[in-house]
Short mmCIF file of N, CA and C in Angstrom, two decimals:
data_model
loop_
_atom_site.label_atom_id
_atom_site.label_comp_id
_atom_site.label_asym_id
_atom_site.label_seq_id
_atom_site.Cartn_x
_atom_site.Cartn_y
_atom_site.Cartn_z
N MET A 109 -22.13 1.41 -21.97
CA MET A 109 -21.46 2.12 -20.89
C MET A 109 -21.15 1.18 -19.73
N ALA A 110 -22.15 0.39 -19.33
CA ALA A 110 -21.95 -0.55 -18.23
C ALA A 110 -20.91 -1.60 -18.60
N LEU A 111 -20.94 -2.02 -19.87
CA LEU A 111 -19.97 -3.01 -20.33
C LEU A 111 -18.55 -2.45 -20.29
N SER A 112 -18.38 -1.19 -20.69
CA SER A 112 -17.04 -0.60 -20.67
C SER A 112 -16.52 -0.44 -19.25
N ARG A 113 -17.40 -0.11 -18.31
CA ARG A 113 -16.97 -0.01 -16.90
C ARG A 113 -16.58 -1.38 -16.37
N THR A 114 -17.35 -2.40 -16.75
CA THR A 114 -17.03 -3.76 -16.31
C THR A 114 -15.69 -4.20 -16.88
N LEU A 115 -15.46 -3.90 -18.15
CA LEU A 115 -14.18 -4.26 -18.76
C LEU A 115 -13.03 -3.50 -18.12
N LEU A 116 -13.23 -2.22 -17.82
CA LEU A 116 -12.20 -1.43 -17.15
C LEU A 116 -11.88 -2.02 -15.78
N LEU A 117 -12.91 -2.37 -15.04
CA LEU A 117 -12.71 -2.98 -13.72
C LEU A 117 -11.94 -4.28 -13.85
N LEU A 118 -12.33 -5.12 -14.80
CA LEU A 118 -11.66 -6.39 -15.01
C LEU A 118 -10.20 -6.17 -15.39
N LEU A 119 -9.95 -5.21 -16.26
CA LEU A 119 -8.58 -4.90 -16.67
C LEU A 119 -7.74 -4.45 -15.48
N CYS A 120 -8.31 -3.59 -14.63
CA CYS A 120 -7.59 -3.11 -13.44
C CYS A 120 -7.26 -4.26 -12.50
N VAL A 121 -8.23 -5.13 -12.29
CA VAL A 121 -8.02 -6.25 -11.37
C VAL A 121 -6.94 -7.17 -11.90
N VAL A 122 -7.00 -7.50 -13.19
CA VAL A 122 -6.02 -8.40 -13.78
C VAL A 122 -4.63 -7.77 -13.80
N SER A 123 -4.54 -6.48 -14.11
CA SER A 123 -3.23 -5.85 -14.24
C SER A 123 -2.53 -5.61 -12.91
N PHE A 124 -3.26 -5.62 -11.82
CA PHE A 124 -2.62 -5.34 -10.54
C PHE A 124 -2.62 -6.53 -9.60
N GLU A 125 -2.89 -7.71 -10.10
CA GLU A 125 -2.77 -8.90 -9.28
C GLU A 125 -1.29 -9.16 -9.04
N VAL A 126 -0.98 -9.86 -7.96
CA VAL A 126 0.40 -10.27 -7.74
C VAL A 126 0.79 -11.12 -8.95
N PRO A 127 1.93 -10.85 -9.60
CA PRO A 127 2.26 -11.46 -10.87
C PRO A 127 2.18 -12.98 -10.92
N ASN A 128 2.58 -13.68 -9.91
CA ASN A 128 2.57 -15.13 -9.94
C ASN A 128 1.56 -15.63 -8.92
N ALA A 129 0.57 -16.37 -9.37
CA ALA A 129 -0.49 -16.84 -8.47
C ALA A 129 0.06 -17.72 -7.36
N LYS A 130 1.22 -18.32 -7.57
CA LYS A 130 1.81 -19.19 -6.55
C LYS A 130 2.78 -18.44 -5.65
N THR A 131 2.85 -17.14 -5.80
CA THR A 131 3.77 -16.34 -5.01
C THR A 131 3.41 -16.39 -3.54
N ARG A 132 4.43 -16.55 -2.72
CA ARG A 132 4.25 -16.54 -1.27
C ARG A 132 4.78 -15.22 -0.74
N PRO A 133 4.31 -14.79 0.41
CA PRO A 133 4.83 -13.53 0.98
C PRO A 133 6.35 -13.52 1.12
N ILE A 134 6.94 -14.66 1.42
CA ILE A 134 8.39 -14.69 1.58
C ILE A 134 9.09 -14.42 0.24
N ASP A 135 8.45 -14.80 -0.87
CA ASP A 135 9.02 -14.50 -2.18
C ASP A 135 9.09 -12.99 -2.40
N PHE A 136 8.09 -12.29 -1.92
CA PHE A 136 8.07 -10.83 -2.00
C PHE A 136 9.23 -10.25 -1.19
N VAL A 137 9.43 -10.77 0.01
CA VAL A 137 10.49 -10.28 0.89
C VAL A 137 11.86 -10.54 0.28
N CYS A 138 12.05 -11.70 -0.31
CA CYS A 138 13.37 -12.10 -0.79
C CYS A 138 13.72 -11.58 -2.18
N ASN A 139 12.79 -10.92 -2.84
CA ASN A 139 13.03 -10.47 -4.20
C ASN A 139 12.80 -8.96 -4.31
N ALA A 140 13.87 -8.20 -4.23
CA ALA A 140 13.77 -6.74 -4.32
C ALA A 140 13.19 -6.30 -5.66
N HIS A 141 13.49 -7.03 -6.71
CA HIS A 141 12.95 -6.71 -8.04
C HIS A 141 11.42 -6.84 -8.03
N ALA A 142 10.91 -7.88 -7.40
CA ALA A 142 9.45 -8.06 -7.31
C ALA A 142 8.81 -6.92 -6.52
N ARG A 143 9.48 -6.49 -5.46
CA ARG A 143 8.94 -5.38 -4.66
C ARG A 143 8.88 -4.10 -5.49
N ARG A 144 9.93 -3.83 -6.25
CA ARG A 144 9.94 -2.63 -7.10
C ARG A 144 8.87 -2.71 -8.18
N ASN A 145 8.70 -3.88 -8.78
CA ASN A 145 7.70 -4.04 -9.85
C ASN A 145 6.28 -3.89 -9.33
N MET A 146 6.05 -4.26 -8.10
CA MET A 146 4.70 -4.19 -7.55
C MET A 146 4.31 -2.76 -7.16
N ASN A 147 5.29 -1.90 -6.96
CA ASN A 147 5.03 -0.52 -6.57
C ASN A 147 4.42 0.24 -7.76
N ASN A 148 3.13 0.59 -7.64
CA ASN A 148 2.42 1.22 -8.76
C ASN A 148 2.25 2.74 -8.59
N VAL A 149 2.97 3.36 -7.68
CA VAL A 149 2.81 4.78 -7.42
C VAL A 149 3.12 5.62 -8.66
N LYS A 150 4.23 5.34 -9.32
CA LYS A 150 4.60 6.13 -10.52
C LYS A 150 3.54 5.99 -11.61
N ASP A 151 3.01 4.79 -11.81
CA ASP A 151 1.95 4.58 -12.81
C ASP A 151 0.72 5.41 -12.48
N LEU A 152 0.37 5.46 -11.21
CA LEU A 152 -0.80 6.24 -10.79
C LEU A 152 -0.55 7.73 -10.98
N GLU A 153 0.66 8.19 -10.68
CA GLU A 153 0.99 9.61 -10.87
C GLU A 153 0.91 9.98 -12.35
N VAL A 154 1.39 9.11 -13.22
CA VAL A 154 1.31 9.36 -14.66
C VAL A 154 -0.15 9.38 -15.12
N ALA A 155 -0.94 8.45 -14.63
CA ALA A 155 -2.36 8.39 -15.00
C ALA A 155 -3.12 9.62 -14.51
N MET A 156 -2.69 10.21 -13.41
CA MET A 156 -3.34 11.42 -12.89
C MET A 156 -3.25 12.59 -13.87
N VAL A 157 -2.17 12.65 -14.63
CA VAL A 157 -1.97 13.75 -15.58
C VAL A 157 -3.11 13.79 -16.60
N ASP A 158 -3.59 12.63 -17.01
CA ASP A 158 -4.66 12.55 -18.01
C ASP A 158 -6.05 12.65 -17.39
N CYS A 159 -6.12 12.82 -16.09
CA CYS A 159 -7.41 12.85 -15.39
C CYS A 159 -7.60 14.23 -14.77
N SER A 160 -8.17 15.12 -15.52
CA SER A 160 -8.36 16.51 -15.08
C SER A 160 -9.20 16.57 -13.80
N GLY A 161 -8.70 17.30 -12.83
CA GLY A 161 -9.43 17.48 -11.57
C GLY A 161 -9.30 16.32 -10.60
N SER A 162 -8.41 15.38 -10.90
CA SER A 162 -8.32 14.18 -10.07
C SER A 162 -7.60 14.41 -8.74
N ASP A 163 -6.83 15.49 -8.63
CA ASP A 163 -6.08 15.69 -7.39
C ASP A 163 -6.98 16.02 -6.21
N GLN A 164 -8.00 16.81 -6.42
CA GLN A 164 -8.89 17.23 -5.33
C GLN A 164 -9.91 16.13 -5.05
N LEU A 165 -9.79 15.51 -3.89
CA LEU A 165 -10.71 14.43 -3.50
C LEU A 165 -12.02 15.01 -2.98
N PRO A 166 -13.12 14.26 -3.08
CA PRO A 166 -14.42 14.78 -2.65
C PRO A 166 -14.51 15.03 -1.14
N SER A 167 -13.70 14.35 -0.37
CA SER A 167 -13.64 14.60 1.07
C SER A 167 -12.25 14.23 1.55
N SER A 168 -11.92 14.66 2.74
CA SER A 168 -10.59 14.36 3.25
C SER A 168 -10.53 12.91 3.72
N LEU A 169 -9.35 12.38 3.67
CA LEU A 169 -9.15 11.03 4.20
C LEU A 169 -7.99 11.04 5.17
N GLN A 170 -8.04 10.12 6.08
CA GLN A 170 -6.98 10.01 7.09
C GLN A 170 -5.79 9.34 6.44
N ILE A 171 -4.63 9.96 6.59
CA ILE A 171 -3.41 9.36 6.08
C ILE A 171 -2.49 9.09 7.27
N PRO A 172 -1.92 7.89 7.30
CA PRO A 172 -1.11 7.50 8.45
C PRO A 172 0.24 8.20 8.45
N CYS A 173 0.81 8.26 9.60
CA CYS A 173 2.17 8.77 9.73
C CYS A 173 3.12 7.69 9.20
N VAL A 174 4.01 8.07 8.32
CA VAL A 174 4.97 7.10 7.79
C VAL A 174 6.40 7.44 8.19
N ARG A 175 6.53 8.42 9.06
CA ARG A 175 7.87 8.80 9.54
C ARG A 175 8.50 7.59 10.21
N ILE A 176 9.78 7.42 9.97
CA ILE A 176 10.48 6.28 10.54
C ILE A 176 11.81 6.77 11.11
N LEU A 177 12.04 6.43 12.35
CA LEU A 177 13.29 6.78 13.02
C LEU A 177 14.12 5.51 13.17
N LYS A 178 15.27 5.50 12.55
CA LYS A 178 16.13 4.30 12.51
C LYS A 178 16.40 3.75 13.90
N ALA A 179 16.74 4.61 14.84
CA ALA A 179 17.09 4.14 16.19
C ALA A 179 15.92 3.42 16.86
N SER A 180 14.73 3.98 16.76
CA SER A 180 13.58 3.33 17.40
C SER A 180 13.15 2.09 16.61
N TRP A 181 13.27 2.13 15.28
CA TRP A 181 12.91 0.99 14.45
C TRP A 181 13.76 -0.23 14.81
N ASP A 182 15.05 0.00 15.00
CA ASP A 182 15.97 -1.10 15.30
C ASP A 182 15.66 -1.79 16.63
N HIS A 183 14.98 -1.10 17.53
CA HIS A 183 14.68 -1.67 18.85
C HIS A 183 13.30 -2.35 18.91
N LYS A 184 12.59 -2.36 17.81
CA LYS A 184 11.26 -2.97 17.79
C LYS A 184 11.35 -4.43 17.35
N SER A 185 10.41 -5.22 17.83
CA SER A 185 10.35 -6.62 17.40
C SER A 185 9.76 -6.68 15.99
N LEU A 186 9.95 -7.81 15.33
CA LEU A 186 9.36 -7.98 14.00
C LEU A 186 7.84 -7.87 14.06
N GLN A 187 7.24 -8.35 15.15
CA GLN A 187 5.79 -8.24 15.31
C GLN A 187 5.36 -6.78 15.37
N GLN A 188 6.11 -5.96 16.09
CA GLN A 188 5.79 -4.53 16.19
C GLN A 188 5.96 -3.83 14.84
N LYS A 189 7.02 -4.18 14.13
CA LYS A 189 7.26 -3.58 12.82
C LYS A 189 6.15 -3.95 11.85
N ARG A 190 5.78 -5.23 11.84
CA ARG A 190 4.68 -5.64 10.96
C ARG A 190 3.40 -4.93 11.35
N ALA A 191 3.14 -4.80 12.64
CA ALA A 191 1.92 -4.11 13.10
C ALA A 191 1.90 -2.66 12.62
N GLU A 192 3.03 -2.00 12.64
CA GLU A 192 3.09 -0.61 12.15
C GLU A 192 2.76 -0.53 10.66
N VAL A 193 3.35 -1.43 9.89
CA VAL A 193 3.10 -1.42 8.45
C VAL A 193 1.64 -1.78 8.17
N ARG A 194 1.14 -2.82 8.83
CA ARG A 194 -0.26 -3.23 8.65
C ARG A 194 -1.21 -2.10 9.05
N GLY A 195 -0.91 -1.46 10.17
CA GLY A 195 -1.76 -0.37 10.64
C GLY A 195 -1.81 0.78 9.64
N ALA A 196 -0.65 1.16 9.11
CA ALA A 196 -0.59 2.26 8.14
C ALA A 196 -1.33 1.89 6.86
N LEU A 197 -1.12 0.67 6.37
CA LEU A 197 -1.82 0.23 5.17
C LEU A 197 -3.33 0.16 5.40
N GLY A 198 -3.73 -0.30 6.58
CA GLY A 198 -5.16 -0.40 6.90
C GLY A 198 -5.84 0.95 6.95
N VAL A 199 -5.19 1.93 7.58
CA VAL A 199 -5.74 3.29 7.64
C VAL A 199 -5.90 3.85 6.23
N LEU A 200 -4.87 3.67 5.42
CA LEU A 200 -4.90 4.16 4.05
C LEU A 200 -6.00 3.46 3.24
N LEU A 201 -6.11 2.16 3.39
CA LEU A 201 -7.12 1.39 2.66
C LEU A 201 -8.53 1.84 3.02
N ASP A 202 -8.79 2.03 4.29
CA ASP A 202 -10.12 2.48 4.72
C ASP A 202 -10.46 3.84 4.12
N GLY A 203 -9.51 4.76 4.18
CA GLY A 203 -9.75 6.11 3.66
C GLY A 203 -9.95 6.13 2.15
N VAL A 204 -9.10 5.42 1.43
CA VAL A 204 -9.20 5.39 -0.03
C VAL A 204 -10.52 4.74 -0.46
N GLY A 205 -10.90 3.65 0.21
CA GLY A 205 -12.15 2.98 -0.13
C GLY A 205 -13.36 3.87 0.09
N ARG A 206 -13.35 4.61 1.19
CA ARG A 206 -14.48 5.50 1.48
C ARG A 206 -14.56 6.63 0.47
N VAL A 207 -13.43 7.26 0.18
CA VAL A 207 -13.41 8.38 -0.76
C VAL A 207 -13.76 7.91 -2.18
N ARG A 208 -13.31 6.71 -2.54
CA ARG A 208 -13.63 6.19 -3.89
C ARG A 208 -15.14 6.09 -4.09
N LYS A 209 -15.86 5.69 -3.05
CA LYS A 209 -17.32 5.57 -3.15
C LYS A 209 -18.01 6.92 -3.28
N GLU A 210 -17.34 7.99 -2.86
CA GLU A 210 -17.93 9.33 -2.90
C GLU A 210 -17.63 10.08 -4.19
N THR A 211 -16.61 9.66 -4.92
CA THR A 211 -16.18 10.44 -6.08
C THR A 211 -17.18 10.38 -7.23
N LYS A 212 -17.24 11.47 -7.97
CA LYS A 212 -18.13 11.57 -9.12
C LYS A 212 -17.36 11.44 -10.44
N LEU A 213 -16.06 11.68 -10.42
CA LEU A 213 -15.23 11.59 -11.63
C LEU A 213 -14.86 10.14 -11.90
N SER A 214 -15.18 9.65 -13.08
CA SER A 214 -14.90 8.24 -13.37
C SER A 214 -13.40 7.96 -13.41
N CYS A 215 -12.61 8.89 -13.95
CA CYS A 215 -11.16 8.65 -13.99
C CYS A 215 -10.56 8.69 -12.59
N GLN A 216 -11.08 9.55 -11.72
CA GLN A 216 -10.61 9.59 -10.34
C GLN A 216 -11.00 8.30 -9.62
N SER A 217 -12.20 7.83 -9.88
CA SER A 217 -12.65 6.58 -9.28
C SER A 217 -11.75 5.43 -9.71
N SER A 218 -11.36 5.42 -10.98
CA SER A 218 -10.47 4.38 -11.49
C SER A 218 -9.10 4.45 -10.81
N LEU A 219 -8.56 5.65 -10.66
CA LEU A 219 -7.27 5.82 -9.97
C LEU A 219 -7.36 5.32 -8.53
N LEU A 220 -8.42 5.70 -7.84
CA LEU A 220 -8.58 5.28 -6.45
C LEU A 220 -8.78 3.77 -6.35
N GLU A 221 -9.46 3.20 -7.32
CA GLU A 221 -9.65 1.75 -7.32
C GLU A 221 -8.32 1.03 -7.51
N ARG A 222 -7.50 1.53 -8.41
CA ARG A 222 -6.18 0.95 -8.62
C ARG A 222 -5.32 1.08 -7.36
N LEU A 223 -5.39 2.24 -6.73
CA LEU A 223 -4.65 2.45 -5.49
C LEU A 223 -5.15 1.50 -4.41
N GLU A 224 -6.45 1.38 -4.29
CA GLU A 224 -7.05 0.50 -3.29
C GLU A 224 -6.61 -0.95 -3.51
N HIS A 225 -6.57 -1.37 -4.74
CA HIS A 225 -6.16 -2.74 -5.05
C HIS A 225 -4.69 -2.97 -4.69
N GLY A 226 -3.83 -2.00 -5.00
CA GLY A 226 -2.42 -2.12 -4.64
C GLY A 226 -2.23 -2.20 -3.14
N ILE A 227 -2.93 -1.36 -2.40
CA ILE A 227 -2.84 -1.38 -0.93
C ILE A 227 -3.30 -2.72 -0.40
N THR A 228 -4.40 -3.25 -0.96
CA THR A 228 -4.93 -4.54 -0.54
C THR A 228 -3.90 -5.65 -0.75
N ASN A 229 -3.20 -5.63 -1.89
CA ASN A 229 -2.16 -6.63 -2.15
C ASN A 229 -1.05 -6.56 -1.10
N TYR A 230 -0.58 -5.35 -0.82
CA TYR A 230 0.47 -5.20 0.18
C TYR A 230 -0.01 -5.65 1.56
N LEU A 231 -1.22 -5.29 1.91
CA LEU A 231 -1.77 -5.66 3.21
C LEU A 231 -1.86 -7.18 3.33
N HIS A 232 -2.26 -7.84 2.27
CA HIS A 232 -2.34 -9.30 2.27
C HIS A 232 -0.95 -9.91 2.48
N ILE A 233 0.03 -9.41 1.77
CA ILE A 233 1.39 -9.93 1.89
C ILE A 233 1.92 -9.74 3.31
N VAL A 234 1.78 -8.53 3.84
CA VAL A 234 2.30 -8.24 5.18
C VAL A 234 1.59 -9.08 6.23
N THR A 235 0.29 -9.26 6.09
CA THR A 235 -0.47 -10.05 7.05
C THR A 235 -0.04 -11.51 7.02
N LYS A 236 0.29 -12.03 5.85
CA LYS A 236 0.63 -13.45 5.70
C LYS A 236 2.10 -13.76 5.93
N LEU A 237 2.91 -12.75 6.21
CA LEU A 237 4.33 -13.02 6.49
C LEU A 237 4.46 -13.97 7.66
N ASP A 238 5.40 -14.89 7.54
CA ASP A 238 5.61 -15.89 8.58
C ASP A 238 6.49 -15.31 9.68
N ILE A 239 5.86 -14.50 10.52
CA ILE A 239 6.56 -13.90 11.66
C ILE A 239 5.97 -14.53 12.91
N LYS A 240 6.81 -15.19 13.66
CA LYS A 240 6.35 -15.90 14.86
C LYS A 240 5.93 -14.90 15.93
N GLY A 241 4.92 -15.29 16.68
CA GLY A 241 4.43 -14.44 17.77
C GLY A 241 3.07 -13.87 17.44
N ASP A 242 2.44 -13.35 18.46
CA ASP A 242 1.10 -12.80 18.30
C ASP A 242 1.15 -11.50 17.51
N LEU A 243 0.04 -11.22 16.83
CA LEU A 243 -0.11 -9.93 16.18
C LEU A 243 -0.24 -8.88 17.28
N THR A 244 0.47 -7.80 17.12
CA THR A 244 0.40 -6.73 18.12
C THR A 244 -0.26 -5.51 17.51
N ASP A 245 -0.71 -4.63 18.38
CA ASP A 245 -1.28 -3.37 17.91
C ASP A 245 -0.13 -2.44 17.52
N PRO A 246 -0.35 -1.62 16.51
CA PRO A 246 0.71 -0.69 16.11
C PRO A 246 0.97 0.35 17.19
N ASP A 247 2.22 0.74 17.29
CA ASP A 247 2.60 1.82 18.20
C ASP A 247 2.10 3.11 17.58
N PRO A 248 1.33 3.91 18.33
CA PRO A 248 0.77 5.13 17.75
C PRO A 248 1.84 6.07 17.20
N GLY A 249 3.04 6.07 17.80
CA GLY A 249 4.14 6.87 17.28
C GLY A 249 3.76 8.30 17.00
N CYS A 250 3.65 8.65 15.75
CA CYS A 250 3.28 10.01 15.37
C CYS A 250 1.82 10.01 14.89
N PRO A 251 1.18 11.16 15.02
CA PRO A 251 -0.25 11.22 14.68
C PRO A 251 -0.49 11.17 13.17
N SER A 252 -1.66 10.68 12.80
CA SER A 252 -2.04 10.70 11.39
C SER A 252 -2.54 12.10 11.03
N GLN A 253 -2.74 12.33 9.74
CA GLN A 253 -3.20 13.62 9.24
C GLN A 253 -4.41 13.41 8.35
N GLN A 254 -5.01 14.50 7.92
CA GLN A 254 -6.11 14.47 6.96
C GLN A 254 -5.62 15.12 5.67
N SER A 255 -6.10 14.62 4.54
CA SER A 255 -5.73 15.22 3.26
C SER A 255 -6.87 15.06 2.26
N ARG A 256 -7.00 16.05 1.38
CA ARG A 256 -7.94 15.98 0.26
C ARG A 256 -7.18 15.95 -1.07
N SER A 257 -5.88 15.79 -1.01
CA SER A 257 -5.04 15.81 -2.20
C SER A 257 -4.60 14.39 -2.56
N LEU A 258 -4.98 13.93 -3.74
CA LEU A 258 -4.55 12.60 -4.18
C LEU A 258 -3.04 12.57 -4.39
N THR A 259 -2.47 13.68 -4.83
CA THR A 259 -1.02 13.76 -4.98
C THR A 259 -0.33 13.50 -3.64
N GLN A 260 -0.81 14.14 -2.59
CA GLN A 260 -0.23 13.96 -1.26
C GLN A 260 -0.42 12.52 -0.78
N VAL A 261 -1.57 11.94 -1.04
CA VAL A 261 -1.83 10.55 -0.64
C VAL A 261 -0.86 9.61 -1.35
N LEU A 262 -0.65 9.82 -2.66
CA LEU A 262 0.27 8.97 -3.41
C LEU A 262 1.71 9.14 -2.93
N GLN A 263 2.10 10.37 -2.60
CA GLN A 263 3.46 10.60 -2.09
C GLN A 263 3.65 9.86 -0.77
N LEU A 264 2.67 9.95 0.10
CA LEU A 264 2.76 9.27 1.39
C LEU A 264 2.80 7.75 1.20
N TYR A 265 1.95 7.24 0.32
CA TYR A 265 1.92 5.80 0.02
C TYR A 265 3.29 5.34 -0.49
N GLY A 266 3.89 6.11 -1.38
CA GLY A 266 5.23 5.78 -1.88
C GLY A 266 6.26 5.77 -0.77
N ARG A 267 6.19 6.74 0.14
CA ARG A 267 7.13 6.77 1.27
C ARG A 267 6.91 5.58 2.20
N LEU A 268 5.67 5.16 2.37
CA LEU A 268 5.39 3.98 3.19
C LEU A 268 6.02 2.73 2.57
N LEU A 269 5.89 2.59 1.25
CA LEU A 269 6.45 1.42 0.57
C LEU A 269 7.98 1.44 0.58
N ARG A 270 8.57 2.61 0.34
CA ARG A 270 10.03 2.71 0.31
C ARG A 270 10.63 2.78 1.70
N GLY A 271 9.83 3.11 2.69
CA GLY A 271 10.30 3.25 4.06
C GLY A 271 10.01 2.02 4.90
N LYS A 272 8.94 2.07 5.65
CA LYS A 272 8.64 1.00 6.61
C LYS A 272 8.52 -0.38 5.96
N LEU A 273 7.84 -0.48 4.82
CA LEU A 273 7.68 -1.79 4.19
C LEU A 273 9.02 -2.33 3.70
N GLU A 274 9.83 -1.47 3.10
CA GLU A 274 11.14 -1.91 2.62
C GLU A 274 12.04 -2.30 3.80
N TRP A 275 12.01 -1.51 4.86
CA TRP A 275 12.83 -1.83 6.03
C TRP A 275 12.38 -3.14 6.68
N LEU A 276 11.08 -3.37 6.72
CA LEU A 276 10.58 -4.65 7.25
C LEU A 276 11.11 -5.79 6.38
N SER A 277 11.08 -5.63 5.08
CA SER A 277 11.59 -6.66 4.18
C SER A 277 13.08 -6.91 4.42
N LEU A 278 13.83 -5.84 4.61
CA LEU A 278 15.27 -5.99 4.87
C LEU A 278 15.51 -6.69 6.22
N ASP A 279 14.66 -6.41 7.19
CA ASP A 279 14.80 -7.07 8.50
C ASP A 279 14.50 -8.56 8.41
N LEU A 280 13.78 -8.96 7.39
CA LEU A 280 13.41 -10.36 7.23
C LEU A 280 14.35 -11.11 6.28
N ARG A 281 15.41 -10.48 5.82
CA ARG A 281 16.27 -11.11 4.81
C ARG A 281 16.94 -12.39 5.31
N ASP A 282 17.11 -12.55 6.64
CA ASP A 282 17.68 -13.79 7.16
C ASP A 282 16.78 -14.98 6.83
N ILE A 283 15.48 -14.73 6.77
CA ILE A 283 14.53 -15.79 6.41
C ILE A 283 14.81 -16.25 4.99
N CYS A 284 15.24 -15.34 4.14
CA CYS A 284 15.54 -15.69 2.75
C CYS A 284 16.68 -16.70 2.68
N LEU A 285 17.67 -16.54 3.53
CA LEU A 285 18.79 -17.48 3.57
C LEU A 285 18.32 -18.86 4.00
N ASP A 286 17.37 -18.91 4.93
CA ASP A 286 16.83 -20.19 5.40
C ASP A 286 16.03 -20.90 4.31
N GLN A 287 15.49 -20.15 3.35
CA GLN A 287 14.66 -20.73 2.30
C GLN A 287 15.48 -21.42 1.21
N ARG A 288 16.77 -21.16 1.17
CA ARG A 288 17.62 -21.73 0.10
C ARG A 288 18.01 -23.14 0.38
#
């Protein structure tokens, strides 16, 4: 039993690593295909189907606001945009990690572990982006919420990746031209 859990953990870690060990954060920004491939939300939703009772989490977790208003986004500095994305990913990571430790269902624990690993990868990439200037605190903008639904958490995570993270990547596309 312990061996199978260890193998499952190893498999999860290997399968969700950034595909190329030499990948730089700018490679993520400049390659829309890589961004789409790294998004594991659909895989997690499919895996939930085979995990009976996985939607109801053992306790609520804080989920960040991912609402994005184009007009206000366009007036923010790259540092502020990165801070918003980092802040949202950090809130999500803290909540998922805490709830994962509380769960009793092994398949739910596995789903949460995969989610946690994906969030960690994105957080690492966003933190390492070569954006000049000091790190700033995220603008509180809209309030966060609480949820006990893994489905809702995954939907929000997907919106964060397709929204603020994608828009940040698009705002950095000029850097891609400089890299050529």
